[in-house]
mmCIF file of C-alpha atoms in Angstrom:
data_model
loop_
_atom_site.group_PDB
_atom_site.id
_atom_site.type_symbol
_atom_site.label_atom_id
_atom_site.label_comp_id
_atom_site.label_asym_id
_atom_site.label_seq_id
_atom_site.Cartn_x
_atom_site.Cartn_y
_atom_site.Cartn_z
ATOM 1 C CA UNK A 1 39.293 113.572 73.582
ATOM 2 C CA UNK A 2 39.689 109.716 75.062
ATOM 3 C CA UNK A 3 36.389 108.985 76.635
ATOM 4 C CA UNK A 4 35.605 105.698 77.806
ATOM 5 C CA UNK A 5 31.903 104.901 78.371
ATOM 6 C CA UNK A 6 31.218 102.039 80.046
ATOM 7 C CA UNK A 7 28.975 99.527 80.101
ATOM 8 C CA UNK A 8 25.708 99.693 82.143
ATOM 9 C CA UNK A 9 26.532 96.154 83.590
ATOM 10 C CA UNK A 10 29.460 98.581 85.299
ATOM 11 C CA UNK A 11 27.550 99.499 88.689
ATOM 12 C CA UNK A 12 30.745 100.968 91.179
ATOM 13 C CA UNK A 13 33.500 102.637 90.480
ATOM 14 C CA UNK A 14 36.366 101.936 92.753
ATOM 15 C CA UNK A 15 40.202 104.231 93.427
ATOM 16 C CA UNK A 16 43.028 102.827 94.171
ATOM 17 C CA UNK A 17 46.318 103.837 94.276
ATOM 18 C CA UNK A 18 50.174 103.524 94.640
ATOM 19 C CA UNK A 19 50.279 99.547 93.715
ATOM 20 C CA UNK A 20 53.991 99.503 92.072
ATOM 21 C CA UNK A 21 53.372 96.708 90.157
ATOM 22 C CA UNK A 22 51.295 94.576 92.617
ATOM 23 C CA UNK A 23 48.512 94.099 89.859
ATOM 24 C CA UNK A 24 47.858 90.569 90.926
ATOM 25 C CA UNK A 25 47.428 91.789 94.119
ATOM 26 C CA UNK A 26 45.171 94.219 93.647
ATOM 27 C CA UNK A 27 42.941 91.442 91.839
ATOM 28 C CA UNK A 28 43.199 89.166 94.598
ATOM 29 C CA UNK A 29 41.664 91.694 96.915
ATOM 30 C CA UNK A 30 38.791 92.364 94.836
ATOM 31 C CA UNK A 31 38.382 88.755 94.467
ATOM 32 C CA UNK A 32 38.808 88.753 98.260
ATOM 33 C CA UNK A 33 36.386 91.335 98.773
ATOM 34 C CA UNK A 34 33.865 89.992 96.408
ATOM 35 C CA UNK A 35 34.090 92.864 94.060
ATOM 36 C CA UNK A 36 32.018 92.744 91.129
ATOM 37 C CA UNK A 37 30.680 94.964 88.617
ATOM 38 C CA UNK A 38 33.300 97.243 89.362
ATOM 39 C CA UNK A 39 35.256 100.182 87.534
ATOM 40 C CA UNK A 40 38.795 100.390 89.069
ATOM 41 C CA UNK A 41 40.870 103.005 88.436
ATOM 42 C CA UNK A 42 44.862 103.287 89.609
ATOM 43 C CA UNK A 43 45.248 106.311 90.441
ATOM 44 C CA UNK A 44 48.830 105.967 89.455
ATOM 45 C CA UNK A 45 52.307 104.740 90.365
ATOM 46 C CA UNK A 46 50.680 101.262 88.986
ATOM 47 C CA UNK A 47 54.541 100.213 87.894
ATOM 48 C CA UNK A 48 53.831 100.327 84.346
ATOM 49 C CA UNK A 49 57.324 100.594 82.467
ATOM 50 C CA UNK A 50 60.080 98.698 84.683
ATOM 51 C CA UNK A 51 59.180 95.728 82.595
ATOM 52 C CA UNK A 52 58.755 95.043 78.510
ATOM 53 C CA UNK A 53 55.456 95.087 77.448
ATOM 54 C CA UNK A 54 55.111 91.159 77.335
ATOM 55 C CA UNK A 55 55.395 91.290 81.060
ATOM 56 C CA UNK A 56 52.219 92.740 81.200
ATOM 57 C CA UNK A 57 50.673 90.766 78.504
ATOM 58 C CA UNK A 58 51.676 87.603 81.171
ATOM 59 C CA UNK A 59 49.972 89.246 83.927
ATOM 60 C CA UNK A 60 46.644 89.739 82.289
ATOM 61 C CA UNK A 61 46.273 86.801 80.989
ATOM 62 C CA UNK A 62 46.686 85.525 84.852
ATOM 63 C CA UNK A 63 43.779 87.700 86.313
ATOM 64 C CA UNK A 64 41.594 88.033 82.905
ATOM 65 C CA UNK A 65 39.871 84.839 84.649
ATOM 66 C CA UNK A 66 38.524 86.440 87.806
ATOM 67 C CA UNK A 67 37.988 90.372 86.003
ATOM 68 C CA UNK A 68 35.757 88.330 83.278
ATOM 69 C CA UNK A 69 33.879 86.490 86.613
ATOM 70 C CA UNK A 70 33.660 89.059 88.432
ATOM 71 C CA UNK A 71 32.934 91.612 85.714
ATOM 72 C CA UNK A 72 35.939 93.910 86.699
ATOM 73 C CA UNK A 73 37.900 96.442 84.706
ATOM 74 C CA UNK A 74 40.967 97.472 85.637
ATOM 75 C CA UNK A 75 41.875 101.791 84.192
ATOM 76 C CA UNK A 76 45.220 103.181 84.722
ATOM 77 C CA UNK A 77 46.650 106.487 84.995
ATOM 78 C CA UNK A 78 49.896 107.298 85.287
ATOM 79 C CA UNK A 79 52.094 108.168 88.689
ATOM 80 C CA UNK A 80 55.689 109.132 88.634
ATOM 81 C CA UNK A 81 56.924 105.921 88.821
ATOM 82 C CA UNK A 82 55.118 104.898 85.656
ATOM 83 C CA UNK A 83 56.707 105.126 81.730
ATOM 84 C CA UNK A 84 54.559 108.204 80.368
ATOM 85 C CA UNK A 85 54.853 106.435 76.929
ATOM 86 C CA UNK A 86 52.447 103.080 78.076
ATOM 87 C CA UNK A 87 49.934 106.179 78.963
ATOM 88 C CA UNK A 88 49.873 108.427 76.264
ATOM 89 C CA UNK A 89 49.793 105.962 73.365
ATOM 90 C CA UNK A 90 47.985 103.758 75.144
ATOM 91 C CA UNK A 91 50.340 100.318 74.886
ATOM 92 C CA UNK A 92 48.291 98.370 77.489
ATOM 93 C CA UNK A 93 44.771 98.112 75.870
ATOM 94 C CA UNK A 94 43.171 94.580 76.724
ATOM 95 C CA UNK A 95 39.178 94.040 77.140
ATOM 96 C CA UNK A 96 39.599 94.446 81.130
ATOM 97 C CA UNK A 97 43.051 96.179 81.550
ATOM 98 C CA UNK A 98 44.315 99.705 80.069
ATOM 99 C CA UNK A 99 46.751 102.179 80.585
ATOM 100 C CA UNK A 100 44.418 105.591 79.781
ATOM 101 C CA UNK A 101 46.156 109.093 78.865
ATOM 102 C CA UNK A 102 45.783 111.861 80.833
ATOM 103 C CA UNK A 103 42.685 114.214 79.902
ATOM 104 C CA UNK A 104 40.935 110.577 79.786
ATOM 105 C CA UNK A 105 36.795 110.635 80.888
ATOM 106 C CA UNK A 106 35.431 107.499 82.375
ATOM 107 C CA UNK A 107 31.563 107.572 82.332
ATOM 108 C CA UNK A 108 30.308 104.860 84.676
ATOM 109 C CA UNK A 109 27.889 104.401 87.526
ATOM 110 C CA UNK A 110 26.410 107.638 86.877
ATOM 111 C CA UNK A 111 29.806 109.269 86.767
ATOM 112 C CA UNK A 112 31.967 111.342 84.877
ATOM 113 C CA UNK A 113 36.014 110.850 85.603
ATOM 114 C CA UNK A 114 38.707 113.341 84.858
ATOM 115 C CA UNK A 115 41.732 111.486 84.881
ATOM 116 C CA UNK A 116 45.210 113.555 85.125
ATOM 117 C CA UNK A 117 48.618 111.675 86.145
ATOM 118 C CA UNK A 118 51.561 112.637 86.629
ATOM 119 C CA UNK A 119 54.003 113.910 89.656
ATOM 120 C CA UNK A 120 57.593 114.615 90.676
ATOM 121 C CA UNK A 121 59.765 111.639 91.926
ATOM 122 C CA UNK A 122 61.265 112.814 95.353
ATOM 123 C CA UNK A 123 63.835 110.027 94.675
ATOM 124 C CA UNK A 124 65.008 111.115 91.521
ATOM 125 C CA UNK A 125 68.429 112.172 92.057
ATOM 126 C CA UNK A 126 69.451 108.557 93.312
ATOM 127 C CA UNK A 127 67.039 106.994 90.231
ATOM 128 C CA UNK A 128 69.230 109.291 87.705
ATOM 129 C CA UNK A 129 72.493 108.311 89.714
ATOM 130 C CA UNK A 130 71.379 104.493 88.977
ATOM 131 C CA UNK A 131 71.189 105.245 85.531
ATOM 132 C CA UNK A 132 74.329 106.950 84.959
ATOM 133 C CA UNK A 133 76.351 103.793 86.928
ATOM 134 C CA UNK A 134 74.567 101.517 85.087
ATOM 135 C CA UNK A 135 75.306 103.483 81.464
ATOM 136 C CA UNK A 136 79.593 102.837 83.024
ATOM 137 C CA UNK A 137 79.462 99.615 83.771
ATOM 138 C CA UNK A 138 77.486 98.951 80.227
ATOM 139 C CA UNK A 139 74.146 97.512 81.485
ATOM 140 C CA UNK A 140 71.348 97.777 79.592
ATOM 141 C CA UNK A 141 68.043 97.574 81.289
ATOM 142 C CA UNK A 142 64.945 99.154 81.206
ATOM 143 C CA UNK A 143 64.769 102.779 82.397
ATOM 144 C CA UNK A 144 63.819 103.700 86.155
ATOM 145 C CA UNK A 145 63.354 107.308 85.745
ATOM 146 C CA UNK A 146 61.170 109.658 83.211
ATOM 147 C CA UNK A 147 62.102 113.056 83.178
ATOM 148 C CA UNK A 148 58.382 114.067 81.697
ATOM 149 C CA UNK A 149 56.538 112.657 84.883
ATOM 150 C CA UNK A 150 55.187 115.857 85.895
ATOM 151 C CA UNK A 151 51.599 116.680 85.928
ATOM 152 C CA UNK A 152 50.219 119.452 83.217
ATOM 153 C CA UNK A 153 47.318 121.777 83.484
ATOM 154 C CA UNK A 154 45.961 121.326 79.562
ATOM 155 C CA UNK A 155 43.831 124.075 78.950
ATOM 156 C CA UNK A 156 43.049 122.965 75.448
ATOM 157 C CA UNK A 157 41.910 119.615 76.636
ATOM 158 C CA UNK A 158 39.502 121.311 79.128
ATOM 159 C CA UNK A 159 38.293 123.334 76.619
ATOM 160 C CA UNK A 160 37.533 120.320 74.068
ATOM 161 C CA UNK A 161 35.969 118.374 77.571
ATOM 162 C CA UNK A 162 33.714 121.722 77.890
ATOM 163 C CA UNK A 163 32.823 121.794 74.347
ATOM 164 C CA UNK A 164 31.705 118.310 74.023
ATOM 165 C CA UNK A 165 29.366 118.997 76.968
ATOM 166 C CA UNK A 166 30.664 116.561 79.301
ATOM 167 C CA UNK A 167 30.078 117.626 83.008
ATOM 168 C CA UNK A 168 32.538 116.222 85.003
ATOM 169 C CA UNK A 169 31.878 115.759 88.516
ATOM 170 C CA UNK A 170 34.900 113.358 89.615
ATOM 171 C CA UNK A 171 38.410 113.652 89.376
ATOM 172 C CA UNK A 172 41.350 111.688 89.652
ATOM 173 C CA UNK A 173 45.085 112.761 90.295
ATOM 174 C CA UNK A 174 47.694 111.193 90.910
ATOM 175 C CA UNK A 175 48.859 114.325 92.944
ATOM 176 C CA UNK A 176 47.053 116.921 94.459
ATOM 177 C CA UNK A 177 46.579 121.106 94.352
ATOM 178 C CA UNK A 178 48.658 123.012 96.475
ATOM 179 C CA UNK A 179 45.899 123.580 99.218
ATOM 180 C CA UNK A 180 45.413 120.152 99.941
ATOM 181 C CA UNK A 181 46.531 117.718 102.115
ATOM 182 C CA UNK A 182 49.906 116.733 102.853
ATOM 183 C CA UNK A 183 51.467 120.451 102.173
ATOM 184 C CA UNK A 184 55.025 118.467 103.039
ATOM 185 C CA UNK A 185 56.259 115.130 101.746
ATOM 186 C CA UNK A 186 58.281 113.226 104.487
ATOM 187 C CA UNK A 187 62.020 112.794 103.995
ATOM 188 C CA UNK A 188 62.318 116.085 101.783
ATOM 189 C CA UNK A 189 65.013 118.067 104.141
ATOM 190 C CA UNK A 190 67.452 114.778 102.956
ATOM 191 C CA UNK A 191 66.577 114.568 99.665
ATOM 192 C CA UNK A 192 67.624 118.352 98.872
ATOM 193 C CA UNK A 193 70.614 118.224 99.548
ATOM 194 C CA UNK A 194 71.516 116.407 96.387
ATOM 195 C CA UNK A 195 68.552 118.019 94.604
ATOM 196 C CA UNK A 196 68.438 121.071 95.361
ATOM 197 C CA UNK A 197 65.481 122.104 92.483
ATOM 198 C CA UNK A 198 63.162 119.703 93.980
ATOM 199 C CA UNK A 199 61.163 121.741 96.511
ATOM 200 C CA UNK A 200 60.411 124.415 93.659
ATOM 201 C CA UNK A 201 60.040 121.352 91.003
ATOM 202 C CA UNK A 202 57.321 119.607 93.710
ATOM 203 C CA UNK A 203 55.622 123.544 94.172
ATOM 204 C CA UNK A 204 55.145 123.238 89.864
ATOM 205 C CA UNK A 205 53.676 119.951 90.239
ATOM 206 C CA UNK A 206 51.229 120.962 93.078
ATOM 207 C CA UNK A 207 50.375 124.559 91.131
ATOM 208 C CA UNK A 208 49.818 122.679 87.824
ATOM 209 C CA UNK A 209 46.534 120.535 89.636
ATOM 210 C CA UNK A 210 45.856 124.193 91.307
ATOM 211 C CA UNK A 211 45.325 125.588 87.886
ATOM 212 C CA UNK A 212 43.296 122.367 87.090
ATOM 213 C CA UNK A 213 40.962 122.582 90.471
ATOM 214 C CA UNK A 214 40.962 126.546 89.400
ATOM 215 C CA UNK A 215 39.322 126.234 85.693
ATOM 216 C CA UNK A 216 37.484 123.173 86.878
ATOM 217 C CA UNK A 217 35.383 125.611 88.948
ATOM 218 C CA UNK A 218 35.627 128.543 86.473
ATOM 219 C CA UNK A 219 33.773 126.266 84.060
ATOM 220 C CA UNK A 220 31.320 125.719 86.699
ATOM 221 C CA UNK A 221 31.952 121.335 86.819
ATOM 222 C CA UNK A 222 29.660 120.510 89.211
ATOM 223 C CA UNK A 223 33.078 118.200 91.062
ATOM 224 C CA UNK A 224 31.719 116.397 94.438
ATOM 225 C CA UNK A 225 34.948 113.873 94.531
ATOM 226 C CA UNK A 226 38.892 114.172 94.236
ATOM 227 C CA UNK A 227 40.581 111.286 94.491
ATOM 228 C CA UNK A 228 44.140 111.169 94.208
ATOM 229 C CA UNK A 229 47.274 108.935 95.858
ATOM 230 C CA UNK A 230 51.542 109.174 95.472
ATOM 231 C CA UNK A 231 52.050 110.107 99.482
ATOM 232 C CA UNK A 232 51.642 106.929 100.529
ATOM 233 C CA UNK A 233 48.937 107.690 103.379
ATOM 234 C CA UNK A 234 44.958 108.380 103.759
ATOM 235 C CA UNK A 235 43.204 111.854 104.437
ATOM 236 C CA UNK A 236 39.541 112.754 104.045
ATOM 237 C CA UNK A 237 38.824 116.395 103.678
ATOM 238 C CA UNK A 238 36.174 119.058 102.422
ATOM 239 C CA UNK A 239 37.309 122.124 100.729
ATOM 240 C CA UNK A 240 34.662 124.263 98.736
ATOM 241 C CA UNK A 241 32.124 121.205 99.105
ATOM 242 C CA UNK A 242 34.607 119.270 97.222
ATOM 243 C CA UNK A 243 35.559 116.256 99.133
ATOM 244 C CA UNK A 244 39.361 115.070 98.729
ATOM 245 C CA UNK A 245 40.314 112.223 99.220
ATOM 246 C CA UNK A 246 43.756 110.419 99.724
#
């Protein structure tokens, strides 16, 4: 189980989401906004991947200034525009910047995370039609497209979570369950047409976080917060005294 417990100097715990790379951004707005003390997790599509790993070694060393001043710490999980790989074995791991695996706890500011990434790229046919024009004309970049970017309900890994007594009363997805809102991403009636397994492939994704919000309750998690990005809008809802937010 990846837990990270964090500091009592942590004293807010911030979401963000869909940055695609914009990491210096996202550090100039908490600079902007004065941030400090603060836990900020990505709830995915943070970018990670596009670029070699000393890309991101560049970056930090560019905002390590203001997340030491400001006592920030950036957490990411992984969207479907991220490389699964930085995620699971953990390949971005500086003192205020790390890629986290999924099934990762954060315990700060009197919370306990559940981080799960993961979701399906409605742009993946023209992402895999990229990649097979680029493998013709003999380019070799970086990949744009991961076909293991779904989500995954991991009973085993809520079972460890339950057995080490952690009560988790946050979550954050990159997607959402089914029930939630948006039930329809925009520009899906195009995309089908060349993909035709993506509206069942998006219902998978959708019913995998189901089954998560589904055992989360069974195991009676006391979960007041859902946070979770990838369609590009806001939403604030209550379902089950559960408030979701987009």
């Amino acid at each position: 189980m990846n837990t990270y417990k964090l500091s009592d100097n942590y004293k807010h715990l911030w979401i963000s989401g869909n940055i695609h790379g914009e990491i210096r951004a996202l550090v100039y707005n908490l600079r902007r906004l004065e941030a400090k003390d603060t836990v900020v997790i990505v709830a995915g599509d943070c970018g990670i991947g596009f670029e070699k790993a000393g890309h991101y070694e560049n970056i930090y060393h560019r905002i390590k200034n203001t997340l030491e001043k400001q006592n920030c710490i950036l957490l990411l999980v992984r969207g479907n525009h991220d490389d699964p790989s930085f995620f699971r074995e953990k390949l971005i791991d500086f003192p205020r910047m790390k890629t986290i695996p999924d099934y990762s706890i954060v315990s700060v500011a009197n919370r306990n995370v559940l981080c799960v990434g993961g979701a399906i790229s409605l742009d993946r046919y023209d992402r895999k039609q990229d990649i097979v024009n680029r493998q013709l004309t003999r380019k070799k970049e970086l990949p744009i497209y991961w076909a293991d970017e779904y989500p995954i309900c991991d009973f085993e890994k809520l079972a460890l979570i339950t057995n080490n007594g952690v009560k988790v009363d946050t979550v954050v997805t990159h997607s959402t369950p089914l029930f939630c809102y948006p039930q329809i991403k925009r520009n899906m009636e195009r995309r089908v047409l060349f993909d035709p397994q993506l509206i069942e492939d998006v219902k998978k994704e959708r019913e995998a976080l189901s089954a998560l919000h589904s055992q989360l309750l069974k195991d009676n998690y006391p979960i007041k917060d859902w946070c979770y990005g990838h369609f590009h809008t806001s939403h604030i809802e209550f379902i089950r005294d559960i408030r979701f937010r987009l």
